mmCIF file of C-alpha atoms in Angstrom:
data_model
loop_
_atom_site.group_PDB
_atom_site.id
_atom_site.type_symbol
_atom_site.label_atom_id
_atom_site.label_comp_id
_atom_site.label_asym_id
_atom_site.label_seq_id
_atom_site.Cartn_x
_atom_site.Cartn_y
_atom_site.Cartn_z
ATOM 1 C CA MET A 1 18.169 49.292 -31.830
ATOM 2 C CA GLU A 2 16.600 48.489 -28.412
ATOM 3 C CA ASN A 3 15.708 51.569 -26.433
ATOM 4 C CA GLN A 4 17.888 51.290 -23.438
ATOM 5 C CA ALA A 5 15.000 52.201 -20.811
ATOM 6 C CA ILE A 6 13.214 49.200 -22.252
ATOM 7 C CA ALA A 7 16.224 47.148 -21.885
ATOM 8 C CA ASN A 8 16.967 48.558 -18.157
ATOM 9 C CA ALA A 9 13.470 47.901 -17.284
ATOM 10 C CA TRP A 10 13.480 44.046 -17.442
ATOM 11 C CA THR A 11 16.732 42.374 -15.320
ATOM 12 C CA GLY A 12 15.030 38.776 -15.761
ATOM 13 C CA ILE A 13 15.706 36.226 -18.577
ATOM 14 C CA SER A 14 13.194 37.207 -21.229
ATOM 15 C CA SER A 15 11.768 40.680 -21.789
ATOM 16 C CA CYS A 16 8.086 41.564 -21.187
ATOM 17 C CA GLU A 17 7.358 42.022 -24.658
ATOM 18 C CA SER A 18 8.179 38.664 -25.616
ATOM 19 C CA CYS A 19 6.918 36.964 -22.718
ATOM 20 C CA GLY A 20 4.988 33.803 -23.510
ATOM 21 C CA ILE A 21 2.385 34.505 -20.707
ATOM 22 C CA ARG A 22 2.040 38.130 -21.879
ATOM 23 C CA HIS A 23 -1.727 37.562 -23.398
ATOM 24 C CA LEU A 24 -2.750 36.393 -20.028
ATOM 25 C CA ALA A 25 -0.832 38.677 -18.016
ATOM 26 C CA LEU A 26 -0.959 42.288 -16.973
ATOM 27 C CA PHE A 27 0.872 43.976 -19.613
ATOM 28 C CA ALA A 28 -0.944 41.739 -22.456
ATOM 29 C CA ASP A 29 -2.333 45.505 -24.301
ATOM 30 C CA LEU A 30 1.043 47.180 -23.617
ATOM 31 C CA GLU A 31 2.600 48.331 -27.073
ATOM 32 C CA HIS A 32 5.869 48.902 -28.087
ATOM 33 C CA ASP A 33 6.092 52.253 -26.580
ATOM 34 C CA ASP A 34 4.557 52.018 -23.460
ATOM 35 C CA PHE A 35 7.708 49.689 -22.353
ATOM 36 C CA GLU A 36 9.459 53.054 -22.483
ATOM 37 C CA LEU A 37 7.358 54.392 -19.469
ATOM 38 C CA ILE A 38 8.675 51.493 -17.447
ATOM 39 C CA HIS A 39 11.972 53.219 -15.146
ATOM 40 C CA LYS A 40 12.431 50.590 -12.458
ATOM 41 C CA PRO A 41 13.781 46.443 -12.726
ATOM 42 C CA ILE A 42 10.839 44.195 -13.061
ATOM 43 C CA MET A 43 12.372 40.946 -11.774
ATOM 44 C CA GLU A 44 11.905 37.298 -12.516
ATOM 45 C CA VAL A 45 11.668 35.437 -9.163
ATOM 46 C CA ASN A 46 11.308 31.514 -8.580
ATOM 47 C CA LYS A 47 9.970 30.649 -5.317
ATOM 48 C CA SER A 48 9.751 27.061 -4.004
ATOM 49 C CA THR A 49 6.496 25.824 -2.344
ATOM 50 C CA GLY A 50 6.084 27.092 1.159
ATOM 51 C CA GLU A 51 7.796 30.303 0.461
ATOM 52 C CA SER A 52 6.170 33.540 1.103
ATOM 53 C CA LEU A 53 6.027 36.365 -0.938
ATOM 54 C CA TYR A 54 4.703 39.042 1.485
ATOM 55 C CA GLY A 55 2.271 38.950 4.342
ATOM 56 C CA GLU A 56 -0.711 40.422 5.675
ATOM 57 C CA GLY A 57 0.173 44.586 6.976
ATOM 58 C CA ASP A 58 3.417 44.180 4.984
ATOM 59 C CA ASP A 59 4.289 47.815 2.878
ATOM 60 C CA ALA A 60 2.521 47.027 -0.621
ATOM 61 C CA THR A 61 5.705 47.949 -2.879
ATOM 62 C CA HIS A 62 5.143 45.132 -5.697
ATOM 63 C CA LEU A 63 2.571 43.301 -7.396
ATOM 64 C CA TYR A 64 3.305 39.739 -8.583
ATOM 65 C CA THR A 65 2.082 38.030 -12.441
ATOM 66 C CA VAL A 66 1.926 34.267 -11.690
ATOM 67 C CA ARG A 67 3.684 32.649 -14.778
ATOM 68 C CA SER A 68 3.470 29.122 -13.657
ATOM 69 C CA GLY A 69 2.722 27.310 -10.279
ATOM 70 C CA VAL A 70 -0.065 28.294 -7.613
ATOM 71 C CA ILE A 71 -0.102 30.979 -4.758
ATOM 72 C CA LYS A 72 -2.431 30.968 -2.058
ATOM 73 C CA LEU A 73 -3.681 33.651 -0.346
ATOM 74 C CA THR A 74 -4.627 33.173 3.243
ATOM 75 C CA HIS A 75 -6.715 35.195 6.041
ATOM 76 C CA TYR A 76 -5.801 34.277 10.099
ATOM 77 C CA LEU A 77 -8.852 33.902 11.962
ATOM 78 C CA PRO A 78 -9.174 35.530 15.967
ATOM 79 C CA ASP A 79 -9.050 31.811 17.120
ATOM 80 C CA GLY A 80 -5.823 30.963 15.300
ATOM 81 C CA GLY A 81 -7.297 29.315 12.529
ATOM 82 C CA GLN A 82 -7.169 29.852 8.991
ATOM 83 C CA ARG A 83 -9.044 30.332 5.849
ATOM 84 C CA ILE A 84 -7.263 30.236 2.237
ATOM 85 C CA VAL A 85 -9.763 32.597 0.194
ATOM 86 C CA ARG A 86 -8.099 32.458 -2.988
ATOM 87 C CA LEU A 87 -5.724 30.469 -5.545
ATOM 88 C CA LEU A 88 -3.841 32.357 -7.901
ATOM 89 C CA ARG A 89 -2.609 30.346 -10.869
ATOM 90 C CA THR A 90 -0.832 31.440 -14.666
ATOM 91 C CA GLY A 91 -1.628 35.140 -15.440
ATOM 92 C CA ASP A 92 -3.537 35.984 -12.068
ATOM 93 C CA VAL A 93 -1.928 38.754 -10.047
ATOM 94 C CA ALA A 94 -1.192 38.941 -6.553
ATOM 95 C CA GLY A 95 -1.126 41.979 -4.692
ATOM 96 C CA LEU A 96 -3.436 44.137 -6.728
ATOM 97 C CA GLU A 97 -4.435 46.183 -3.464
ATOM 98 C CA ALA A 98 -0.891 47.599 -3.475
ATOM 99 C CA LEU A 99 -3.085 50.138 -5.861
ATOM 100 C CA VAL A 100 -5.477 51.422 -3.253
ATOM 101 C CA ASN A 101 -3.952 50.365 -0.466
ATOM 102 C CA PRO A 102 -0.560 50.962 1.784
ATOM 103 C CA THR A 103 -0.226 47.400 2.993
ATOM 104 C CA TYR A 104 -0.903 44.108 1.942
ATOM 105 C CA GLU A 105 -4.247 42.416 2.949
ATOM 106 C CA HIS A 106 -3.434 38.557 2.754
ATOM 107 C CA TYR A 107 -0.718 36.240 3.405
ATOM 108 C CA ALA A 108 0.448 35.027 0.207
ATOM 109 C CA THR A 109 2.274 31.795 0.316
ATOM 110 C CA VAL A 110 3.255 29.245 -2.546
ATOM 111 C CA LEU A 111 1.163 25.944 -2.742
ATOM 112 C CA ARG A 112 3.369 24.803 -5.639
ATOM 113 C CA ASP A 113 6.848 25.463 -7.018
ATOM 114 C CA ALA A 114 6.141 29.184 -8.855
ATOM 115 C CA GLU A 115 7.670 31.773 -11.604
ATOM 116 C CA LEU A 116 6.854 35.311 -10.829
ATOM 117 C CA CYS A 117 7.045 38.848 -12.277
ATOM 118 C CA GLN A 118 7.469 41.118 -9.688
ATOM 119 C CA ILE A 119 6.314 44.586 -10.803
ATOM 120 C CA PRO A 120 7.062 47.690 -8.717
ATOM 121 C CA ARG A 121 3.498 49.506 -8.140
ATOM 122 C CA ASP A 122 5.074 52.512 -8.890
ATOM 123 C CA VAL A 123 5.751 51.184 -12.615
ATOM 124 C CA VAL A 124 1.866 50.229 -12.455
ATOM 125 C CA GLU A 125 0.826 53.600 -11.059
ATOM 126 C CA ARG A 126 3.080 55.601 -13.836
ATOM 127 C CA LEU A 127 1.353 53.294 -16.600
ATOM 128 C CA ASN A 128 -2.207 53.335 -15.476
ATOM 129 C CA LYS A 129 -1.726 57.288 -15.342
ATOM 130 C CA GLU A 130 0.224 57.352 -18.809
ATOM 131 C CA THR A 131 -1.438 54.669 -20.852
ATOM 132 C CA PRO A 132 -5.010 53.884 -20.881
ATOM 133 C CA ARG A 133 -4.138 50.247 -22.017
ATOM 134 C CA ILE A 134 -3.309 49.009 -18.726
ATOM 135 C CA HIS A 135 -6.137 50.883 -17.351
ATOM 136 C CA SER A 136 -8.537 48.063 -18.814
ATOM 137 C CA GLN A 137 -6.162 45.366 -17.756
ATOM 138 C CA LEU A 138 -6.144 46.441 -14.041
ATOM 139 C CA LEU A 139 -10.122 46.905 -14.582
ATOM 140 C CA ALA A 140 -9.900 42.766 -15.609
ATOM 141 C CA ARG A 141 -7.999 41.587 -13.237
ATOM 142 C CA TRP A 142 -10.399 43.382 -10.392
ATOM 143 C CA HIS A 143 -13.445 42.010 -12.079
ATOM 144 C CA THR A 144 -11.583 38.770 -11.903
ATOM 145 C CA ALA A 145 -11.004 38.790 -8.394
ATOM 146 C CA VAL A 146 -14.524 39.384 -7.726
ATOM 147 C CA GLN A 147 -15.803 36.819 -9.661
ATOM 148 C CA GLN A 148 -13.068 34.225 -7.956
ATOM 149 C CA ALA A 149 -14.383 35.413 -4.390
ATOM 150 C CA ASP A 150 -17.946 35.261 -5.391
ATOM 151 C CA GLU A 151 -17.137 31.385 -7.217
ATOM 152 C CA TRP A 152 -15.366 30.789 -3.930
ATOM 153 C CA LEU A 153 -18.532 31.926 -1.635
ATOM 154 C CA THR A 154 -21.066 29.929 -3.736
ATOM 155 C CA GLU A 155 -19.254 26.732 -4.926
ATOM 156 C CA LEU A 156 -16.475 26.250 -2.045
ATOM 157 C CA SER A 157 -18.736 27.267 1.165
ATOM 158 C CA THR A 158 -22.241 26.009 0.602
ATOM 159 C CA GLY A 159 -23.574 22.783 1.062
ATOM 160 C CA SER A 160 -22.161 19.447 2.837
ATOM 161 C CA SER A 161 -18.391 18.594 2.832
ATOM 162 C CA LYS A 162 -18.448 15.968 0.372
ATOM 163 C CA SER A 163 -19.982 17.792 -2.380
ATOM 164 C CA ARG A 164 -17.528 21.171 -1.590
ATOM 165 C CA VAL A 165 -14.810 19.153 -1.615
ATOM 166 C CA ALA A 166 -15.850 17.615 -5.031
ATOM 167 C CA ARG A 167 -16.284 20.628 -6.579
ATOM 168 C CA LEU A 168 -12.481 21.549 -5.470
ATOM 169 C CA VAL A 169 -11.658 18.386 -6.988
ATOM 170 C CA ILE A 170 -13.026 19.219 -10.398
ATOM 171 C CA GLY A 171 -11.927 22.795 -10.309
ATOM 172 C CA LEU A 172 -8.345 21.537 -9.820
ATOM 173 C CA SER A 173 -8.440 18.990 -12.430
ATOM 174 C CA ASP A 174 -7.018 19.147 -15.691
ATOM 175 C CA LYS A 175 -10.115 18.727 -18.222
ATOM 176 C CA GLY A 176 -7.826 17.387 -20.915
ATOM 177 C CA ASP A 177 -6.376 14.208 -19.375
ATOM 178 C CA ASN A 178 -8.696 14.227 -15.950
ATOM 179 C CA SER A 179 -5.687 14.454 -14.108
ATOM 180 C CA CYS A 180 -5.538 16.292 -10.997
ATOM 181 C CA HIS A 181 -2.672 17.285 -8.230
ATOM 182 C CA LEU A 182 -4.222 17.874 -5.017
ATOM 183 C CA PHE A 183 -2.545 19.880 -1.879
ATOM 184 C CA SER A 184 -2.032 18.888 1.506
ATOM 185 C CA ARG A 185 -5.059 17.926 3.669
ATOM 186 C CA GLU A 186 -4.582 20.883 5.872
ATOM 187 C CA ASP A 187 -4.926 23.409 2.748
ATOM 188 C CA LEU A 188 -7.924 21.485 1.504
ATOM 189 C CA GLY A 189 -9.257 22.188 4.840
ATOM 190 C CA ALA A 190 -8.431 25.706 4.763
ATOM 191 C CA ILE A 191 -9.643 26.522 1.442
ATOM 192 C CA LEU A 192 -13.320 24.681 2.439
ATOM 193 C CA GLY A 193 -13.768 25.744 5.777
ATOM 194 C CA VAL A 194 -13.717 21.923 7.322
ATOM 195 C CA THR A 195 -11.496 20.300 9.291
ATOM 196 C CA THR A 196 -8.382 17.849 8.545
ATOM 197 C CA GLU A 197 -9.660 15.056 9.595
ATOM 198 C CA THR A 198 -13.367 15.659 7.444
ATOM 199 C CA THR A 199 -11.018 16.190 4.230
ATOM 200 C CA SER A 200 -9.108 12.880 4.817
ATOM 201 C CA ARG A 201 -12.159 10.913 5.154
ATOM 202 C CA ILE A 202 -13.740 12.411 2.166
ATOM 203 C CA ILE A 203 -10.471 11.957 -0.050
ATOM 204 C CA ALA A 204 -10.296 8.158 1.095
ATOM 205 C CA GLU A 205 -13.793 7.987 0.154
ATOM 206 C CA PHE A 206 -13.392 8.990 -3.334
ATOM 207 C CA LYS A 207 -10.480 6.481 -3.536
ATOM 208 C CA ARG A 208 -12.642 3.481 -2.328
ATOM 209 C CA ASP A 209 -15.558 4.598 -4.660
ATOM 210 C CA GLY A 210 -13.631 5.100 -7.781
ATOM 211 C CA SER A 211 -14.099 8.937 -8.020
ATOM 212 C CA LEU A 212 -10.312 9.454 -7.635
ATOM 213 C CA LYS A 213 -7.562 7.057 -8.813
ATOM 214 C CA ASP A 214 -4.121 7.493 -6.422
ATOM 215 C CA LEU A 215 -1.315 8.024 -8.769
ATOM 216 C CA GLY A 216 1.138 8.641 -6.171
ATOM 217 C CA LYS A 217 2.265 12.399 -4.466
ATOM 218 C CA ASN A 218 -1.150 13.955 -4.346
ATOM 219 C CA HIS A 219 -1.335 13.081 -7.916
ATOM 220 C CA PHE A 220 -4.976 11.380 -9.044
ATOM 221 C CA ARG A 221 -7.066 10.570 -12.130
ATOM 222 C CA ALA A 222 -10.399 12.238 -11.667
ATOM 223 C CA ASP A 223 -13.615 10.757 -12.738
ATOM 224 C CA LEU A 224 -15.385 13.884 -13.601
ATOM 225 C CA PRO A 225 -18.919 12.573 -14.297
ATOM 226 C CA LYS A 226 -19.227 10.827 -11.033
ATOM 227 C CA LEU A 227 -17.759 13.802 -9.149
ATOM 228 C CA GLU A 228 -19.887 16.087 -10.927
ATOM 229 C CA THR A 229 -23.284 14.071 -9.525
ATOM 230 C CA ILE A 230 -21.674 14.464 -5.837
ATOM 231 C CA ALA A 231 -21.050 18.053 -6.309
ATOM 232 C CA ASN A 232 -24.534 18.543 -6.999
ATOM 233 C CA GLU A 233 -26.029 16.812 -3.971
ATOM 234 C CA ASN A 234 -27.216 18.727 -0.715
#
């Protein structure tokens, strides 16, 4: 019979143990007995495009595993501008800083309708103390965050505006069918550190030269070889 502590730890539709993306998620390495250490509810939440998860400076009470959708992490600049510093997708964790900082360090906003697991900070802290299996996953998540930050700096913050847009489109493209769902021109500009007008002009140019085929509603088919050539230009 299922241990009541495990049952009480999950109030969503499905349990952590049978989660379809568990192999990608923070609890990937946990074993059955580890779930008995969870005594606070892990909620499955749905957020629509434009909704907020948390704001910079808010009390960091939860971590979030992304089950589906896209989350943007944003910093606002002193001049009122904004810069998107990272995109989180399936399997990524938002709010890792909750384990070392009392407040969140970014504004986390949904870019594409998202399903998330909302995990109380206390749950992760207890697991980190009592089972080595969560510790290895936390180290892996920190390492992934550092890698993403490095890639962001090298791929999306250097070179011409045109080459940066090309790299972003490549990164957002499905390598199976070369389809690509882009975000608003404002969000693309905030990711790349260029103006909305510049982003719009470059996307229009890509459509004219065949680098992107417009499928409607910000959905495109990407000519990846052509975009790779542009991405490697100075």
